[in-house]
PDB file of C-alpha atoms in Angstrom:
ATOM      1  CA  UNK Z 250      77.231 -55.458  -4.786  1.00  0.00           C
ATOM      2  CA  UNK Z 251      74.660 -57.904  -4.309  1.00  0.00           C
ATOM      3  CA  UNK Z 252      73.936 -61.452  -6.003  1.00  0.00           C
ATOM      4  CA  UNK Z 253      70.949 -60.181  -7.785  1.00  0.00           C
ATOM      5  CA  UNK Z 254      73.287 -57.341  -9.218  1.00  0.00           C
ATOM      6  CA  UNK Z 255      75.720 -60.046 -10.177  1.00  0.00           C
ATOM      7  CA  UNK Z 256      73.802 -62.011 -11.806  1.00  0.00           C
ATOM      8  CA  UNK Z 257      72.476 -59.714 -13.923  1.00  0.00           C
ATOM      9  CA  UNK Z 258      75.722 -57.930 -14.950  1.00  0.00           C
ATOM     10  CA  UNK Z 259      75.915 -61.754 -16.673  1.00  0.00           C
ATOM     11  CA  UNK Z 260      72.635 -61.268 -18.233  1.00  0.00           C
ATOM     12  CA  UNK Z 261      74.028 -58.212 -19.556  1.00  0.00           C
ATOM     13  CA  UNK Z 262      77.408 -59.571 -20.758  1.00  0.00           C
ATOM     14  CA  UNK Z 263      75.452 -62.472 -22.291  1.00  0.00           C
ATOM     15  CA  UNK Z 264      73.106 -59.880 -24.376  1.00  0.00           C
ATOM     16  CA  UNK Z 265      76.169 -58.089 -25.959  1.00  0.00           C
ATOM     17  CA  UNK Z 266      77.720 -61.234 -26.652  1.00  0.00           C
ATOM     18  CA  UNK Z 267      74.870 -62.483 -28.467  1.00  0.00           C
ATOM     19  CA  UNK Z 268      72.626 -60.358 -30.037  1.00  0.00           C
ATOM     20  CA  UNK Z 269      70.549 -62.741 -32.101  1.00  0.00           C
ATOM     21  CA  UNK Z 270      68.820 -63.828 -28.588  1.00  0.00           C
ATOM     22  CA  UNK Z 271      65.444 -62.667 -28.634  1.00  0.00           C
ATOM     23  CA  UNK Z 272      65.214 -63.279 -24.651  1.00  0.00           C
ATOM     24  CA  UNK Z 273      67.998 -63.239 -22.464  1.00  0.00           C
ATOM     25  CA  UNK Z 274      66.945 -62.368 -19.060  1.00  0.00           C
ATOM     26  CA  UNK Z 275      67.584 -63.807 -15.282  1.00  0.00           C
ATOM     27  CA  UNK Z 276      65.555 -66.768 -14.075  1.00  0.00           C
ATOM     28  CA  UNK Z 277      64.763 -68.322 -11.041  1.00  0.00           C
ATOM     29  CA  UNK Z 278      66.550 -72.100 -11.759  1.00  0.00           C
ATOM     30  CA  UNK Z 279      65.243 -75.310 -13.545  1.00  0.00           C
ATOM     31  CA  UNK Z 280      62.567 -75.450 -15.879  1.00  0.00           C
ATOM     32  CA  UNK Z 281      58.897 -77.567 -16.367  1.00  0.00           C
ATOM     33  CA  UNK Z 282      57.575 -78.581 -19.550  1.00  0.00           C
ATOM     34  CA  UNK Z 283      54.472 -75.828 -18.985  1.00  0.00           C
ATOM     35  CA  UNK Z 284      56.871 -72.740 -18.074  1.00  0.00           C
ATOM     36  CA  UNK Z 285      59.448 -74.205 -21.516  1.00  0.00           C
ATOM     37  CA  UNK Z 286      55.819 -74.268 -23.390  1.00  0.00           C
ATOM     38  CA  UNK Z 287      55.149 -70.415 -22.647  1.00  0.00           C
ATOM     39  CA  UNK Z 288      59.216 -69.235 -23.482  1.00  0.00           C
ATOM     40  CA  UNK Z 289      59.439 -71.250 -26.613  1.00  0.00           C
ATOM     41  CA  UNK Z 290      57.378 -68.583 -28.031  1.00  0.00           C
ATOM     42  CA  UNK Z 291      60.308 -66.252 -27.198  1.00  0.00           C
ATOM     43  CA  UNK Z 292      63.284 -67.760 -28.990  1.00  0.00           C
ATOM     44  CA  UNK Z 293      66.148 -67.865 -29.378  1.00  0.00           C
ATOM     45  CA  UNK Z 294      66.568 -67.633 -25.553  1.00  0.00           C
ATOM     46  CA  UNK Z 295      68.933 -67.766 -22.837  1.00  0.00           C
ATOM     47  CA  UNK Z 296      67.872 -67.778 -18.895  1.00  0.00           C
ATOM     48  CA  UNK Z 297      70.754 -67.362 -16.274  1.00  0.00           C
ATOM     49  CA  UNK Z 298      69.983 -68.651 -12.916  1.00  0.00           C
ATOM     50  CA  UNK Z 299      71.954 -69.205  -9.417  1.00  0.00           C
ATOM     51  CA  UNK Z 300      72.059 -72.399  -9.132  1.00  0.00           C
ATOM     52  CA  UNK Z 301      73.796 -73.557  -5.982  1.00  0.00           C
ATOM     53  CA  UNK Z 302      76.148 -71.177  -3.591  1.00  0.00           C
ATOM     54  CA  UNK Z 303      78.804 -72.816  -1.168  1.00  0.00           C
ATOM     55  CA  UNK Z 304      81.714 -72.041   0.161  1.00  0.00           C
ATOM     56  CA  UNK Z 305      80.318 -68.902   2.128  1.00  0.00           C
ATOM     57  CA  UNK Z 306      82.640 -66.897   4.522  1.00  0.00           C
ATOM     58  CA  UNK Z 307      82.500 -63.597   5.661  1.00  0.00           C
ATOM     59  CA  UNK Z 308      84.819 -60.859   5.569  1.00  0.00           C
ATOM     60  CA  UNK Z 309      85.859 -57.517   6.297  1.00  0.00           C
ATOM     61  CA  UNK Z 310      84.226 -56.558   2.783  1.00  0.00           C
ATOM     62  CA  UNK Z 311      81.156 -58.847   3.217  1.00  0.00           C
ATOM     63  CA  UNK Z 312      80.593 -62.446   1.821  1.00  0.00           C
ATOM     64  CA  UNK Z 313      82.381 -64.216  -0.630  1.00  0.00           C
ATOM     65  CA  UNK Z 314      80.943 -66.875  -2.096  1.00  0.00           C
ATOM     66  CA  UNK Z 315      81.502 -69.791  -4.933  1.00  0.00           C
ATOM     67  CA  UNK Z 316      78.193 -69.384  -7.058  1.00  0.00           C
ATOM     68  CA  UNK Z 317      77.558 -72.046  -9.852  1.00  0.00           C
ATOM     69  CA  UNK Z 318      75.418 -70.641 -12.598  1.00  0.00           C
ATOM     70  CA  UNK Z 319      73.504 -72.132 -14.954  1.00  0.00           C
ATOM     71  CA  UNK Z 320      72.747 -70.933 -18.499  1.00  0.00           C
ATOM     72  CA  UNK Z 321      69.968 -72.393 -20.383  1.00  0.00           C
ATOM     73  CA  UNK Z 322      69.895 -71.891 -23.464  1.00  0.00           C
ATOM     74  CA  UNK Z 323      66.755 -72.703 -25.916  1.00  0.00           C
ATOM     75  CA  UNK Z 324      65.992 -72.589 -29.840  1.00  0.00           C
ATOM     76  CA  UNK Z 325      63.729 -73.341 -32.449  1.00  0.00           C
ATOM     77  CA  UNK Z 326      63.945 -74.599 -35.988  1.00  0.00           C
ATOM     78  CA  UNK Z 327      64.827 -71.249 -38.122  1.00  0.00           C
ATOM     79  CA  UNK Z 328      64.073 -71.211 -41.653  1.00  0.00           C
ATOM     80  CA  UNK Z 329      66.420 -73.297 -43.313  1.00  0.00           C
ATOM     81  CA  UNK Z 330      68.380 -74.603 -40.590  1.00  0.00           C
ATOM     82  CA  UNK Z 331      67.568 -76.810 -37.771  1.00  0.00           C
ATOM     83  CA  UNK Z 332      67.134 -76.308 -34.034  1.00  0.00           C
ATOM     84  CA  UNK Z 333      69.911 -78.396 -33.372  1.00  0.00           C
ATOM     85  CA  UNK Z 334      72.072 -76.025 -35.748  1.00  0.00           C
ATOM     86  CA  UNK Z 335      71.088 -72.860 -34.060  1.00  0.00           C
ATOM     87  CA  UNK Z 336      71.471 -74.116 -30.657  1.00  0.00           C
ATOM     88  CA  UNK Z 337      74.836 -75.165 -31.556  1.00  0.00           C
ATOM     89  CA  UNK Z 338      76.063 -72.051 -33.011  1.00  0.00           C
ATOM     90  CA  UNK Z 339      74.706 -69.864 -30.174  1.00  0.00           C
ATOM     91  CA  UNK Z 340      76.070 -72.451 -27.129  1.00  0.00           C
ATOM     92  CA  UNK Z 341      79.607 -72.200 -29.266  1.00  0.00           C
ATOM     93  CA  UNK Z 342      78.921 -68.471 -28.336  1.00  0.00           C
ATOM     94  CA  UNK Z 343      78.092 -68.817 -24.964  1.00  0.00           C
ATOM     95  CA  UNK Z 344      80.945 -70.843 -23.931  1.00  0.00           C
ATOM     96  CA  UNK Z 345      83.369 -68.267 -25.612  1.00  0.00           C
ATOM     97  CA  UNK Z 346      81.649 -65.709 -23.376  1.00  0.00           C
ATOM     98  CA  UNK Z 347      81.981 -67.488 -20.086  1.00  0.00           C
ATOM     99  CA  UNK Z 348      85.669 -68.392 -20.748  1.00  0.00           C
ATOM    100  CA  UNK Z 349      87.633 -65.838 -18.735  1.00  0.00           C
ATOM    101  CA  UNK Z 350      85.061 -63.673 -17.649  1.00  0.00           C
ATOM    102  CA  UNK Z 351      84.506 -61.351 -14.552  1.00  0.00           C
ATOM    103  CA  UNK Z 352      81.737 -59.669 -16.158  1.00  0.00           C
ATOM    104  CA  UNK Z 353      83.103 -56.302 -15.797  1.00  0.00           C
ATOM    105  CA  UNK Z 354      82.709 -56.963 -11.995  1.00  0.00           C
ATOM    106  CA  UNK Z 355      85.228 -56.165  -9.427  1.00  0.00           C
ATOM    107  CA  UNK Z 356      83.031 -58.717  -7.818  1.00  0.00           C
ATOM    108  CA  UNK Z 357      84.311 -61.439  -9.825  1.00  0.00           C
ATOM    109  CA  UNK Z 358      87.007 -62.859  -7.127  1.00  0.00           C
ATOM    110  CA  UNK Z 359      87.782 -65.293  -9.731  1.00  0.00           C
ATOM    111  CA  UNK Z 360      87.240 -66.549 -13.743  1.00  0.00           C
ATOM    112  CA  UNK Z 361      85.120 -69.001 -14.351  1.00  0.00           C
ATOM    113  CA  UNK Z 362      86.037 -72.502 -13.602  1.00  0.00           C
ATOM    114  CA  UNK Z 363      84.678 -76.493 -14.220  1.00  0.00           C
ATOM    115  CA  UNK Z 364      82.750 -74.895 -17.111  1.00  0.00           C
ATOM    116  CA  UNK Z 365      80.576 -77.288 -19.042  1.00  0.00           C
ATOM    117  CA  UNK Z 366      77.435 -77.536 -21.253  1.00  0.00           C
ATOM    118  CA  UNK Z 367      74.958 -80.216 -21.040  1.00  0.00           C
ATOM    119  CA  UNK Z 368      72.365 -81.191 -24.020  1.00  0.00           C
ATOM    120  CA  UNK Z 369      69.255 -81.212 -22.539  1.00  0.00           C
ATOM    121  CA  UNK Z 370      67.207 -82.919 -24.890  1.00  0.00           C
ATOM    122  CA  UNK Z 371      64.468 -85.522 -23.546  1.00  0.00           C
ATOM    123  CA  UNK Z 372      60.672 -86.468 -24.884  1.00  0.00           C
ATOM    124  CA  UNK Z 373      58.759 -83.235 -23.298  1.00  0.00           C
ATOM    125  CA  UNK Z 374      61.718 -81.265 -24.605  1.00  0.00           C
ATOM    126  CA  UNK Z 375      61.288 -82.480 -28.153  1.00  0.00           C
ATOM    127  CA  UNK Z 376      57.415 -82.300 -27.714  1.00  0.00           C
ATOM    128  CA  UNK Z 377      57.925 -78.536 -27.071  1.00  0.00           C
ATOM    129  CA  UNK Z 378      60.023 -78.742 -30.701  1.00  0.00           C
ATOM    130  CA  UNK Z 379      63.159 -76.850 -29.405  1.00  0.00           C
ATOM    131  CA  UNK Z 380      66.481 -78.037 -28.627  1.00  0.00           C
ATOM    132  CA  UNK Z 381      67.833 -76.954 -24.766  1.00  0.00           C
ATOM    133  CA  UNK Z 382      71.520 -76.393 -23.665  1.00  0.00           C
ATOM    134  CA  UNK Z 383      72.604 -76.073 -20.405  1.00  0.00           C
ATOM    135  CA  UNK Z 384      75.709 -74.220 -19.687  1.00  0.00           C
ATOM    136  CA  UNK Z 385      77.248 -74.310 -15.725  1.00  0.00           C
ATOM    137  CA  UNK Z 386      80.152 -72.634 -14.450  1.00  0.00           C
ATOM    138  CA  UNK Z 387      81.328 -72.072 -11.106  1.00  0.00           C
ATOM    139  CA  UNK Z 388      82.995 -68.672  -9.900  1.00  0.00           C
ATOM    140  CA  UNK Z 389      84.162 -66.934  -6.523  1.00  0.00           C
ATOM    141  CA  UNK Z 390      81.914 -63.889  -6.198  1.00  0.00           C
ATOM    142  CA  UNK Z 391      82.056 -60.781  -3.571  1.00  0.00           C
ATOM    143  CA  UNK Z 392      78.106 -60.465  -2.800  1.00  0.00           C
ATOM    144  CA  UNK Z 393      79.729 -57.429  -0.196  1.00  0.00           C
ATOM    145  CA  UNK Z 394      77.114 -56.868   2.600  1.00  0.00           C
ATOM    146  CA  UNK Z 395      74.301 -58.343   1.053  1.00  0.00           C
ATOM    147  CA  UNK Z 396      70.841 -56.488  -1.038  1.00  0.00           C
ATOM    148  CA  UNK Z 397      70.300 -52.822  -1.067  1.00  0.00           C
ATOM    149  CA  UNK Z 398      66.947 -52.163  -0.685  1.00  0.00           C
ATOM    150  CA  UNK Z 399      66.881 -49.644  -3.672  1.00  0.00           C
ATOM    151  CA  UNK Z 400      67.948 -52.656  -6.034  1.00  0.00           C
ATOM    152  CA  UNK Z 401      64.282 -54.438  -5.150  1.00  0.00           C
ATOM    153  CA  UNK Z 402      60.913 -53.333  -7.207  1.00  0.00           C
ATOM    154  CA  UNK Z 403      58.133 -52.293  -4.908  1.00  0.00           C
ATOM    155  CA  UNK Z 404      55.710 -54.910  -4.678  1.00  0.00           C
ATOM    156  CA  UNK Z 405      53.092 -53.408  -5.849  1.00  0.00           C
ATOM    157  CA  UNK Z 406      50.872 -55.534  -7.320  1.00  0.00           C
ATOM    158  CA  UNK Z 407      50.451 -59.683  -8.436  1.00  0.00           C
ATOM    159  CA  UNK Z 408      49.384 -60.975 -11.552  1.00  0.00           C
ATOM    160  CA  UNK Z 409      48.401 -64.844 -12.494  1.00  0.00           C
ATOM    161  CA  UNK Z 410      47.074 -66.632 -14.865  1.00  0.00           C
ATOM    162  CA  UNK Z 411      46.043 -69.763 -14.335  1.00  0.00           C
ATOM    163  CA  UNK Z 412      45.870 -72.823 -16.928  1.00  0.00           C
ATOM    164  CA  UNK Z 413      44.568 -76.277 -16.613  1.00  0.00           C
ATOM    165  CA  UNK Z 414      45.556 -76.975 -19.790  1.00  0.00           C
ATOM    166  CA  UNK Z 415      48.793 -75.824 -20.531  1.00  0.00           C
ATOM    167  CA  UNK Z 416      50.323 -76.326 -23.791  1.00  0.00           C
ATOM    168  CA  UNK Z 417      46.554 -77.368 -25.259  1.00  0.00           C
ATOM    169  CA  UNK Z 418      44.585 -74.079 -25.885  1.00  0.00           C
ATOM    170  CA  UNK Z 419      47.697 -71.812 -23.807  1.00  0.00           C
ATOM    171  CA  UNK Z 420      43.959 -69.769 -22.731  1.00  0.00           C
ATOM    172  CA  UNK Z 421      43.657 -68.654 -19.148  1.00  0.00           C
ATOM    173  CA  UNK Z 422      40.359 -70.219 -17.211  1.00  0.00           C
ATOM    174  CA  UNK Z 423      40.701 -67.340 -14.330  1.00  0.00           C
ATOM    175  CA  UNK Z 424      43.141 -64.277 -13.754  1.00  0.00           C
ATOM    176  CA  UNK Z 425      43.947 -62.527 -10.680  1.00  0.00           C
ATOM    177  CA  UNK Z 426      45.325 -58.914 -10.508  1.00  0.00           C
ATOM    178  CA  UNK Z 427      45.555 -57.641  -7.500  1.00  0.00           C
ATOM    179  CA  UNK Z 428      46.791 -54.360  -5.544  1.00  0.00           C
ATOM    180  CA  UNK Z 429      48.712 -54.483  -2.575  1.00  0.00           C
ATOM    181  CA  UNK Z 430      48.346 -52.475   0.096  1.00  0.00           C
ATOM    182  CA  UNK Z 431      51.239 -50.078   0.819  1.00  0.00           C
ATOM    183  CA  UNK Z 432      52.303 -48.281   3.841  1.00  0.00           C
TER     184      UNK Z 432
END
């Protein structure tokens, strides 16, 4: 098992958890007022990220690891009922589904500990008109001997967009698709 499988067999315990998400779905770590701009169109949200890995040692099954994740967790104002509301209801959730959970992972070397939610709210935050949780835990993982190369996507092509303005007219003033070459 790798940490990319991991992490997403939390992604996956998080979507049956909660089904009102709208977007639940791995991310890379912290977020900028442009990239919260474009996923506020995509809520109610939740973004599950590796944030920090210590404790590292290597055994005769592979690594083992202490992994502290990070669950962020972003709403809007829903028709009657404010954003503050909803994000409360859904982080009450999202706590109950971290507490005691290996994910379905033989992985999982250990429950979740030092579990705790932050409110995230600041001025771009409330700009953006959505309220922002963050959820971190911190659990002994098996990562075993590392990626298998069937679990990566080819790289087959790149895609940006790229905006001067973001947040002001969210329109592209270039694109780039390109095709990589493949051996």
């Amino acid at each position: 098992m790798s940490l990319i499988s991991i992490q997403q067999a939390i992604v996956d315990g998080f979507k049956a958890a909660l089904p009102a998400l709208q977007t639940c779905e791995r991310h890379g770590g912290r977020f900028d007022a442009g990239e919260l701009n474009r996923i506020s169109r995509r809520v109610p949200a939740l973004f599950v990220a590796s944030l920090n890995i210590g404790d590292v040692r290597s055994g005769h099954d592979g690594l083992s690891c202490d992994v502290t994740y990070g669950a962020f967790l972003i709403t809007k104002d829903q028709p009657g009922q404010s954003r503050d509301l909803v994000s409360l209801a859904l982080l009450d959730a999202a706590l109950k589904t971290v507490a005691d959970n290996r994910w379905g992972l033989d992985a999982a070397e250990t429950l979740p500990a030092n579990i705790s939610a932050s409110n995230l709210y600041g001025a771009n935050i409330d700009r953006q008109a959505v309220a922002m949780w963050g959820i971190t835990w911190r659990q002994r993982m098996n990562a075993g001997s590392g990626v298998d190369d069937s679990e990566l996507a080819d790289f087959l092509t790149f895609h940006a967009d790229y905006d001067v303005a973001p947040g002001v007219d969210d329109n592209p003033i270039a694109t780039d698709h390109v095709a990589l070459p493949q051996e």
